[in-house]
């Protein structure tokens, strides 16, 4: 939509080929239906949230950044608000307002929208992209083509990876698409007994085994939750974007008391043991973590919850302390594209001109959005990547042909 809008504003006659029955299907489900359309972070901070190929984004972000997107939406009649984490939403909390405003502007600009039309092939002649061939055999002639099909996440919205095959027709290589910003299945089955339990102010850490020294590739504090298959929530989704493709050597741990070092927490345990010396151990755990989690920790420690506090050994107390500070989990696999917020991987950015979004291999072909090997953390960053690259691609294509 942004590519079409900016190409039309640049004076081009634009045809938007949409495989769905309506525009922006994925927008309807972003931000739990409220559309977290961007983030107010300053440029430097914003680009730090881009996980893969942030340098490629410099020109696109400079051409059309988060402030520009907010200004555009306000001008199109969608008032905005900023929430926790600098996340931007429509005041109405309706994602449909964003899509409707963009659709109205496209119609005002005279953009022809072909609904329920699916592209089968690119039309490439003499090494140049000069249109698209639809599945029904119809050929759409064009001086420039912008591929912005999305990745492979949430395939029910229409993003089933079609763009990868089309890009390959033009000679482009594809970094293997993988689900990102997605929950993690664990080898351990015990998280299922805590399904639905949400944790706040905990630290989640991940590292690869085999090194001389344990070195965390992820160490963040925030919120997470247990599920019937493993773990999910903001911390876990962000971790998933940093996970290596092979998980065999990866280990994770939850620090349930990140504000306390081991010595301080041990002193706290001793005080609780003294204060509750006539009680059962479960009473001490209830004062530290949610009840069911406390029971699970004691199960992992092989200590009965009914154990009298005054009979707990130092070794047992140390085991409890270690589990509170590093509750171990082993990743089995990332959940699939059906649950992934974004796709990691895609068209190799080395083959695309970052200043224009035009293919370096096939003139007349441009790229935008999640189809590219660009992805970021949650918080409105991924939609802004789509908006920025789309705007630059549309503007560049119009300038090249008008």
PDB file of C-alpha atoms in Angstrom, residues 156-401:
ATOM      1  CA  UNK A 156      -3.680 -17.567   6.263  1.00  0.00           C
ATOM      2  CA  UNK A 157      -3.294 -13.856   5.470  1.00  0.00           C
ATOM      3  CA  UNK A 158      -1.916 -14.742   2.038  1.00  0.00           C
ATOM      4  CA  UNK A 159       1.823 -14.582   2.698  1.00  0.00           C
ATOM      5  CA  UNK A 160       2.736 -18.107   1.654  1.00  0.00           C
ATOM      6  CA  UNK A 161       6.197 -17.322   0.320  1.00  0.00           C
ATOM      7  CA  UNK A 162       5.182 -16.622  -3.312  1.00  0.00           C
ATOM      8  CA  UNK A 163       7.604 -13.702  -3.475  1.00  0.00           C
ATOM      9  CA  UNK A 164      10.658 -15.932  -2.985  1.00  0.00           C
ATOM     10  CA  UNK A 165       9.961 -17.894  -6.185  1.00  0.00           C
ATOM     11  CA  UNK A 166       9.274 -14.681  -8.116  1.00  0.00           C
ATOM     12  CA  UNK A 167      12.545 -13.136  -6.877  1.00  0.00           C
ATOM     13  CA  UNK A 168      14.435 -16.282  -7.883  1.00  0.00           C
ATOM     14  CA  UNK A 169      12.995 -15.950 -11.408  1.00  0.00           C
ATOM     15  CA  UNK A 170      14.856 -12.632 -11.569  1.00  0.00           C
ATOM     16  CA  UNK A 171      18.106 -14.306 -10.465  1.00  0.00           C
ATOM     17  CA  UNK A 172      17.957 -13.389  -6.771  1.00  0.00           C
ATOM     18  CA  UNK A 173      19.228 -15.644  -4.000  1.00  0.00           C
ATOM     19  CA  UNK A 174      17.157 -16.256  -0.877  1.00  0.00           C
ATOM     20  CA  UNK A 175      18.414 -16.485   2.693  1.00  0.00           C
ATOM     21  CA  UNK A 176      16.517 -19.458   4.133  1.00  0.00           C
ATOM     22  CA  UNK A 177      13.158 -18.226   5.500  1.00  0.00           C
ATOM     23  CA  UNK A 178      12.636 -19.101   9.167  1.00  0.00           C
ATOM     24  CA  UNK A 179       9.893 -18.203  11.647  1.00  0.00           C
ATOM     25  CA  UNK A 180      10.838 -15.340  13.969  1.00  0.00           C
ATOM     26  CA  UNK A 181       9.203 -13.586  16.912  1.00  0.00           C
ATOM     27  CA  UNK A 182       7.644 -16.929  17.737  1.00  0.00           C
ATOM     28  CA  UNK A 183       7.121 -19.084  20.869  1.00  0.00           C
ATOM     29  CA  UNK A 184       9.630 -21.818  21.740  1.00  0.00           C
ATOM     30  CA  UNK A 185       8.903 -25.496  22.353  1.00  0.00           C
ATOM     31  CA  UNK A 186      10.989 -27.027  25.135  1.00  0.00           C
ATOM     32  CA  UNK A 187      12.331 -30.558  25.542  1.00  0.00           C
ATOM     33  CA  UNK A 188      11.129 -30.448  29.127  1.00  0.00           C
ATOM     34  CA  UNK A 189       7.433 -31.278  29.562  1.00  0.00           C
ATOM     35  CA  UNK A 190       6.973 -29.613  32.974  1.00  0.00           C
ATOM     36  CA  UNK A 191       6.129 -26.131  31.556  1.00  0.00           C
ATOM     37  CA  UNK A 192       2.781 -27.626  30.445  1.00  0.00           C
ATOM     38  CA  UNK A 193       1.831 -28.076  34.121  1.00  0.00           C
ATOM     39  CA  UNK A 194       2.176 -24.280  34.485  1.00  0.00           C
ATOM     40  CA  UNK A 195       0.392 -23.412  31.210  1.00  0.00           C
ATOM     41  CA  UNK A 196      -1.025 -19.880  31.357  1.00  0.00           C
ATOM     42  CA  UNK A 197       1.232 -18.736  34.212  1.00  0.00           C
ATOM     43  CA  UNK A 198       2.709 -15.336  33.404  1.00  0.00           C
ATOM     44  CA  UNK A 199       5.969 -14.110  34.940  1.00  0.00           C
ATOM     45  CA  UNK A 200       6.953 -10.450  35.277  1.00  0.00           C
ATOM     46  CA  UNK A 201      10.335  -8.910  36.062  1.00  0.00           C
ATOM     47  CA  UNK A 202      12.295 -12.079  35.324  1.00  0.00           C
ATOM     48  CA  UNK A 203      15.451 -12.499  33.244  1.00  0.00           C
ATOM     49  CA  UNK A 204      15.693 -14.944  30.366  1.00  0.00           C
ATOM     50  CA  UNK A 205      19.160 -16.019  29.246  1.00  0.00           C
ATOM     51  CA  UNK A 206      20.407 -18.202  26.408  1.00  0.00           C
ATOM     52  CA  UNK A 207      23.850 -19.480  25.458  1.00  0.00           C
ATOM     53  CA  UNK A 208      25.573 -22.121  23.349  1.00  0.00           C
ATOM     54  CA  UNK A 209      27.371 -24.972  25.081  1.00  0.00           C
ATOM     55  CA  UNK A 210      30.855 -26.063  24.130  1.00  0.00           C
ATOM     56  CA  UNK A 211      32.742 -22.843  24.776  1.00  0.00           C
ATOM     57  CA  UNK A 212      35.391 -22.495  27.471  1.00  0.00           C
ATOM     58  CA  UNK A 213      33.297 -19.835  29.155  1.00  0.00           C
ATOM     59  CA  UNK A 214      29.521 -19.464  29.275  1.00  0.00           C
ATOM     60  CA  UNK A 215      28.712 -16.486  27.050  1.00  0.00           C
ATOM     61  CA  UNK A 216      25.103 -15.334  26.785  1.00  0.00           C
ATOM     62  CA  UNK A 217      23.889 -14.392  23.304  1.00  0.00           C
ATOM     63  CA  UNK A 218      20.634 -13.276  24.932  1.00  0.00           C
ATOM     64  CA  UNK A 219      20.148 -11.806  28.419  1.00  0.00           C
ATOM     65  CA  UNK A 220      17.076  -9.617  28.932  1.00  0.00           C
ATOM     66  CA  UNK A 221      14.558  -8.811  31.652  1.00  0.00           C
ATOM     67  CA  UNK A 222      10.810  -8.546  31.195  1.00  0.00           C
ATOM     68  CA  UNK A 223       7.707 -10.719  30.883  1.00  0.00           C
ATOM     69  CA  UNK A 224       7.145 -14.280  29.693  1.00  0.00           C
ATOM     70  CA  UNK A 225       4.692 -17.100  30.182  1.00  0.00           C
ATOM     71  CA  UNK A 226       4.488 -20.868  30.262  1.00  0.00           C
ATOM     72  CA  UNK A 227       2.387 -22.711  27.670  1.00  0.00           C
ATOM     73  CA  UNK A 228       1.258 -26.272  26.993  1.00  0.00           C
ATOM     74  CA  UNK A 229       4.304 -26.736  24.700  1.00  0.00           C
ATOM     75  CA  UNK A 230       6.982 -24.593  26.394  1.00  0.00           C
ATOM     76  CA  UNK A 231       7.383 -20.826  26.726  1.00  0.00           C
ATOM     77  CA  UNK A 232       6.086 -17.663  25.080  1.00  0.00           C
ATOM     78  CA  UNK A 233       5.584 -13.968  25.845  1.00  0.00           C
ATOM     79  CA  UNK A 234       7.638 -10.845  24.985  1.00  0.00           C
ATOM     80  CA  UNK A 235      11.021 -12.107  26.272  1.00  0.00           C
ATOM     81  CA  UNK A 236      10.674 -15.403  24.425  1.00  0.00           C
ATOM     82  CA  UNK A 237       9.545 -13.854  21.133  1.00  0.00           C
ATOM     83  CA  UNK A 238      12.551 -11.528  21.172  1.00  0.00           C
ATOM     84  CA  UNK A 239      14.893 -14.422  22.028  1.00  0.00           C
ATOM     85  CA  UNK A 240      13.545 -16.401  19.054  1.00  0.00           C
ATOM     86  CA  UNK A 241      14.856 -13.771  16.621  1.00  0.00           C
ATOM     87  CA  UNK A 242      18.395 -14.321  17.986  1.00  0.00           C
ATOM     88  CA  UNK A 243      18.288 -18.122  18.031  1.00  0.00           C
ATOM     89  CA  UNK A 244      20.738 -19.973  15.750  1.00  0.00           C
ATOM     90  CA  UNK A 245      19.178 -22.225  13.119  1.00  0.00           C
ATOM     91  CA  UNK A 246      20.508 -25.337  14.885  1.00  0.00           C
ATOM     92  CA  UNK A 247      19.285 -25.523  18.495  1.00  0.00           C
ATOM     93  CA  UNK A 248      21.122 -28.673  19.605  1.00  0.00           C
ATOM     94  CA  UNK A 249      23.785 -26.787  21.601  1.00  0.00           C
ATOM     95  CA  UNK A 250      21.506 -24.017  22.913  1.00  0.00           C
ATOM     96  CA  UNK A 251      20.496 -23.839  26.556  1.00  0.00           C
ATOM     97  CA  UNK A 252      18.203 -21.395  28.354  1.00  0.00           C
ATOM     98  CA  UNK A 253      17.640 -20.375  31.960  1.00  0.00           C
ATOM     99  CA  UNK A 254      15.125 -18.179  33.770  1.00  0.00           C
ATOM    100  CA  UNK A 255      16.358 -15.991  36.616  1.00  0.00           C
ATOM    101  CA  UNK A 256      13.261 -15.613  38.777  1.00  0.00           C
ATOM    102  CA  UNK A 257      14.946 -13.045  41.040  1.00  0.00           C
ATOM    103  CA  UNK A 258      17.191 -10.929  38.769  1.00  0.00           C
ATOM    104  CA  UNK A 259      17.230  -8.008  41.214  1.00  0.00           C
ATOM    105  CA  UNK A 260      19.020 -10.145  43.819  1.00  0.00           C
ATOM    106  CA  UNK A 261      22.470 -11.683  43.423  1.00  0.00           C
ATOM    107  CA  UNK A 262      22.982 -15.196  44.807  1.00  0.00           C
ATOM    108  CA  UNK A 263      24.445 -13.980  48.109  1.00  0.00           C
ATOM    109  CA  UNK A 264      21.542 -11.583  48.760  1.00  0.00           C
ATOM    110  CA  UNK A 265      18.946 -14.170  47.771  1.00  0.00           C
ATOM    111  CA  UNK A 266      20.590 -16.775  50.014  1.00  0.00           C
ATOM    112  CA  UNK A 267      20.405 -14.329  52.929  1.00  0.00           C
ATOM    113  CA  UNK A 268      16.707 -13.816  52.113  1.00  0.00           C
ATOM    114  CA  UNK A 269      16.162 -17.578  52.088  1.00  0.00           C
ATOM    115  CA  UNK A 270      17.861 -17.933  55.480  1.00  0.00           C
ATOM    116  CA  UNK A 271      15.632 -15.203  56.976  1.00  0.00           C
ATOM    117  CA  UNK A 272      12.517 -16.882  55.552  1.00  0.00           C
ATOM    118  CA  UNK A 273      13.648 -20.272  56.843  1.00  0.00           C
ATOM    119  CA  UNK A 274      14.109 -18.817  60.334  1.00  0.00           C
ATOM    120  CA  UNK A 275      10.782 -16.970  60.292  1.00  0.00           C
ATOM    121  CA  UNK A 276       8.887 -20.036  59.032  1.00  0.00           C
ATOM    122  CA  UNK A 277      10.965 -22.721  60.762  1.00  0.00           C
ATOM    123  CA  UNK A 278       7.862 -24.510  62.134  1.00  0.00           C
ATOM    124  CA  UNK A 279       6.109 -24.545  58.735  1.00  0.00           C
ATOM    125  CA  UNK A 280       6.406 -26.804  55.701  1.00  0.00           C
ATOM    126  CA  UNK A 281       8.800 -25.842  52.902  1.00  0.00           C
ATOM    127  CA  UNK A 282       5.900 -24.985  50.581  1.00  0.00           C
ATOM    128  CA  UNK A 283       5.214 -21.914  52.775  1.00  0.00           C
ATOM    129  CA  UNK A 284       8.699 -20.524  52.055  1.00  0.00           C
ATOM    130  CA  UNK A 285       8.279 -21.087  48.299  1.00  0.00           C
ATOM    131  CA  UNK A 286       4.875 -19.360  48.298  1.00  0.00           C
ATOM    132  CA  UNK A 287       6.598 -16.229  49.575  1.00  0.00           C
ATOM    133  CA  UNK A 288       9.077 -16.284  46.689  1.00  0.00           C
ATOM    134  CA  UNK A 289       7.212 -17.374  43.544  1.00  0.00           C
ATOM    135  CA  UNK A 290       3.650 -18.312  42.451  1.00  0.00           C
ATOM    136  CA  UNK A 291       2.455 -21.461  44.217  1.00  0.00           C
ATOM    137  CA  UNK A 292       2.475 -23.879  41.257  1.00  0.00           C
ATOM    138  CA  UNK A 293       5.918 -22.686  40.170  1.00  0.00           C
ATOM    139  CA  UNK A 294       7.229 -23.171  43.716  1.00  0.00           C
ATOM    140  CA  UNK A 295       5.898 -26.734  43.713  1.00  0.00           C
ATOM    141  CA  UNK A 296       7.594 -27.387  40.364  1.00  0.00           C
ATOM    142  CA  UNK A 297      10.937 -26.045  41.621  1.00  0.00           C
ATOM    143  CA  UNK A 298      10.757 -28.386  44.625  1.00  0.00           C
ATOM    144  CA  UNK A 299       9.908 -31.270  42.260  1.00  0.00           C
ATOM    145  CA  UNK A 300      13.013 -30.462  40.166  1.00  0.00           C
ATOM    146  CA  UNK A 301      15.061 -30.197  43.369  1.00  0.00           C
ATOM    147  CA  UNK A 302      13.713 -33.618  44.476  1.00  0.00           C
ATOM    148  CA  UNK A 303      12.500 -32.168  47.787  1.00  0.00           C
ATOM    149  CA  UNK A 304       9.017 -32.842  49.181  1.00  0.00           C
ATOM    150  CA  UNK A 305       6.885 -29.680  49.621  1.00  0.00           C
ATOM    151  CA  UNK A 306       5.807 -31.115  52.992  1.00  0.00           C
ATOM    152  CA  UNK A 307       9.403 -31.126  54.289  1.00  0.00           C
ATOM    153  CA  UNK A 308       9.590 -29.204  57.602  1.00  0.00           C
ATOM    154  CA  UNK A 309      11.562 -25.989  57.042  1.00  0.00           C
ATOM    155  CA  UNK A 310      13.747 -26.639  60.085  1.00  0.00           C
ATOM    156  CA  UNK A 311      14.940 -29.935  58.559  1.00  0.00           C
ATOM    157  CA  UNK A 312      16.043 -28.558  55.150  1.00  0.00           C
ATOM    158  CA  UNK A 313      19.764 -29.187  54.649  1.00  0.00           C
ATOM    159  CA  UNK A 314      22.254 -26.617  53.396  1.00  0.00           C
ATOM    160  CA  UNK A 315      22.685 -28.660  50.192  1.00  0.00           C
ATOM    161  CA  UNK A 316      18.921 -28.590  49.608  1.00  0.00           C
ATOM    162  CA  UNK A 317      18.806 -24.831  50.228  1.00  0.00           C
ATOM    163  CA  UNK A 318      21.635 -24.362  47.712  1.00  0.00           C
ATOM    164  CA  UNK A 319      19.702 -26.408  45.116  1.00  0.00           C
ATOM    165  CA  UNK A 320      16.600 -24.238  45.620  1.00  0.00           C
ATOM    166  CA  UNK A 321      18.740 -21.097  45.343  1.00  0.00           C
ATOM    167  CA  UNK A 322      20.305 -22.308  42.087  1.00  0.00           C
ATOM    168  CA  UNK A 323      16.912 -23.107  40.553  1.00  0.00           C
ATOM    169  CA  UNK A 324      15.523 -19.694  41.535  1.00  0.00           C
ATOM    170  CA  UNK A 325      18.499 -17.992  39.864  1.00  0.00           C
ATOM    171  CA  UNK A 326      18.761 -20.288  36.826  1.00  0.00           C
ATOM    172  CA  UNK A 327      15.705 -22.429  36.139  1.00  0.00           C
ATOM    173  CA  UNK A 328      16.991 -24.562  33.221  1.00  0.00           C
ATOM    174  CA  UNK A 329      15.145 -25.153  29.952  1.00  0.00           C
ATOM    175  CA  UNK A 330      16.223 -26.741  26.669  1.00  0.00           C
ATOM    176  CA  UNK A 331      14.795 -25.488  23.371  1.00  0.00           C
ATOM    177  CA  UNK A 332      13.364 -28.257  21.194  1.00  0.00           C
ATOM    178  CA  UNK A 333      12.248 -26.091  18.254  1.00  0.00           C
ATOM    179  CA  UNK A 334      10.717 -22.765  17.336  1.00  0.00           C
ATOM    180  CA  UNK A 335       6.984 -22.846  16.645  1.00  0.00           C
ATOM    181  CA  UNK A 336       5.954 -22.640  12.980  1.00  0.00           C
ATOM    182  CA  UNK A 337       5.152 -19.884  10.501  1.00  0.00           C
ATOM    183  CA  UNK A 338       1.465 -20.098  11.518  1.00  0.00           C
ATOM    184  CA  UNK A 339       2.399 -18.475  14.844  1.00  0.00           C
ATOM    185  CA  UNK A 340       5.394 -16.383  13.737  1.00  0.00           C
ATOM    186  CA  UNK A 341       4.902 -12.613  13.828  1.00  0.00           C
ATOM    187  CA  UNK A 342       7.551 -12.152  11.118  1.00  0.00           C
ATOM    188  CA  UNK A 343       9.781 -14.133   8.780  1.00  0.00           C
ATOM    189  CA  UNK A 344      13.525 -14.039   9.157  1.00  0.00           C
ATOM    190  CA  UNK A 345      15.509 -14.512   5.972  1.00  0.00           C
ATOM    191  CA  UNK A 346      14.360 -13.636   2.456  1.00  0.00           C
ATOM    192  CA  UNK A 347      15.809 -11.849  -0.570  1.00  0.00           C
ATOM    193  CA  UNK A 348      19.531 -11.257  -0.004  1.00  0.00           C
ATOM    194  CA  UNK A 349      19.957  -7.513   0.562  1.00  0.00           C
ATOM    195  CA  UNK A 350      23.413  -7.480  -1.095  1.00  0.00           C
ATOM    196  CA  UNK A 351      21.549  -7.894  -4.397  1.00  0.00           C
ATOM    197  CA  UNK A 352      19.309  -4.853  -3.808  1.00  0.00           C
ATOM    198  CA  UNK A 353      20.284  -1.164  -4.003  1.00  0.00           C
ATOM    199  CA  UNK A 354      19.531   0.237  -0.508  1.00  0.00           C
ATOM    200  CA  UNK A 355      19.196   3.793  -1.887  1.00  0.00           C
ATOM    201  CA  UNK A 356      16.358   2.887  -4.268  1.00  0.00           C
ATOM    202  CA  UNK A 357      15.229  -0.687  -3.407  1.00  0.00           C
ATOM    203  CA  UNK A 358      15.853  -1.634  -7.051  1.00  0.00           C
ATOM    204  CA  UNK A 359      17.308  -5.012  -7.943  1.00  0.00           C
ATOM    205  CA  UNK A 360      21.002  -4.922  -8.798  1.00  0.00           C
ATOM    206  CA  UNK A 361      20.422  -7.931 -11.058  1.00  0.00           C
ATOM    207  CA  UNK A 362      17.221  -7.109 -12.943  1.00  0.00           C
ATOM    208  CA  UNK A 363      16.508  -3.440 -13.774  1.00  0.00           C
ATOM    209  CA  UNK A 364      12.898  -2.377 -13.325  1.00  0.00           C
ATOM    210  CA  UNK A 365      12.355  -4.733 -10.381  1.00  0.00           C
ATOM    211  CA  UNK A 366      12.067  -3.325  -6.847  1.00  0.00           C
ATOM    212  CA  UNK A 367      11.584  -4.929  -3.439  1.00  0.00           C
ATOM    213  CA  UNK A 368       9.936  -3.868  -0.187  1.00  0.00           C
ATOM    214  CA  UNK A 369       8.937  -5.243   3.186  1.00  0.00           C
ATOM    215  CA  UNK A 370       9.240  -8.627   4.802  1.00  0.00           C
ATOM    216  CA  UNK A 371      10.210 -10.311   1.534  1.00  0.00           C
ATOM    217  CA  UNK A 372      13.686  -8.850   2.125  1.00  0.00           C
ATOM    218  CA  UNK A 373      16.135 -10.343   4.619  1.00  0.00           C
ATOM    219  CA  UNK A 374      15.204  -7.710   7.211  1.00  0.00           C
ATOM    220  CA  UNK A 375      13.545  -8.288  10.565  1.00  0.00           C
ATOM    221  CA  UNK A 376      13.370  -6.569  13.920  1.00  0.00           C
ATOM    222  CA  UNK A 377      12.166  -7.026  17.479  1.00  0.00           C
ATOM    223  CA  UNK A 378       8.519  -6.520  18.456  1.00  0.00           C
ATOM    224  CA  UNK A 379       7.166  -3.046  19.130  1.00  0.00           C
ATOM    225  CA  UNK A 380       6.143  -1.641  15.731  1.00  0.00           C
ATOM    226  CA  UNK A 381       9.594  -1.938  14.173  1.00  0.00           C
ATOM    227  CA  UNK A 382       8.722  -4.567  11.554  1.00  0.00           C
ATOM    228  CA  UNK A 383       5.725  -2.666  10.194  1.00  0.00           C
ATOM    229  CA  UNK A 384       7.881   0.466   9.945  1.00  0.00           C
ATOM    230  CA  UNK A 385      10.470  -1.517   7.952  1.00  0.00           C
ATOM    231  CA  UNK A 386       7.651  -2.400   5.537  1.00  0.00           C
ATOM    232  CA  UNK A 387       6.404   1.194   5.387  1.00  0.00           C
ATOM    233  CA  UNK A 388       9.885   2.716   4.923  1.00  0.00           C
ATOM    234  CA  UNK A 389      11.066   0.282   2.250  1.00  0.00           C
ATOM    235  CA  UNK A 390       7.680   0.454   0.520  1.00  0.00           C
ATOM    236  CA  UNK A 391       7.708   4.252   0.427  1.00  0.00           C
ATOM    237  CA  UNK A 392      11.275   4.339  -0.929  1.00  0.00           C
ATOM    238  CA  UNK A 393      10.568   1.650  -3.545  1.00  0.00           C
ATOM    239  CA  UNK A 394       7.443   3.474  -4.753  1.00  0.00           C
ATOM    240  CA  UNK A 395       9.171   6.849  -4.885  1.00  0.00           C
ATOM    241  CA  UNK A 396      12.241   5.404  -6.663  1.00  0.00           C
ATOM    242  CA  UNK A 397      10.205   3.473  -9.230  1.00  0.00           C
ATOM    243  CA  UNK A 398       8.150   6.580 -10.081  1.00  0.00           C
ATOM    244  CA  UNK A 399      11.286   8.717 -10.425  1.00  0.00           C
ATOM    245  CA  UNK A 400      12.890   6.151 -12.730  1.00  0.00           C
ATOM    246  CA  UNK A 401       9.998   6.060 -15.193  1.00  0.00           C
TER     247      UNK A 401
END
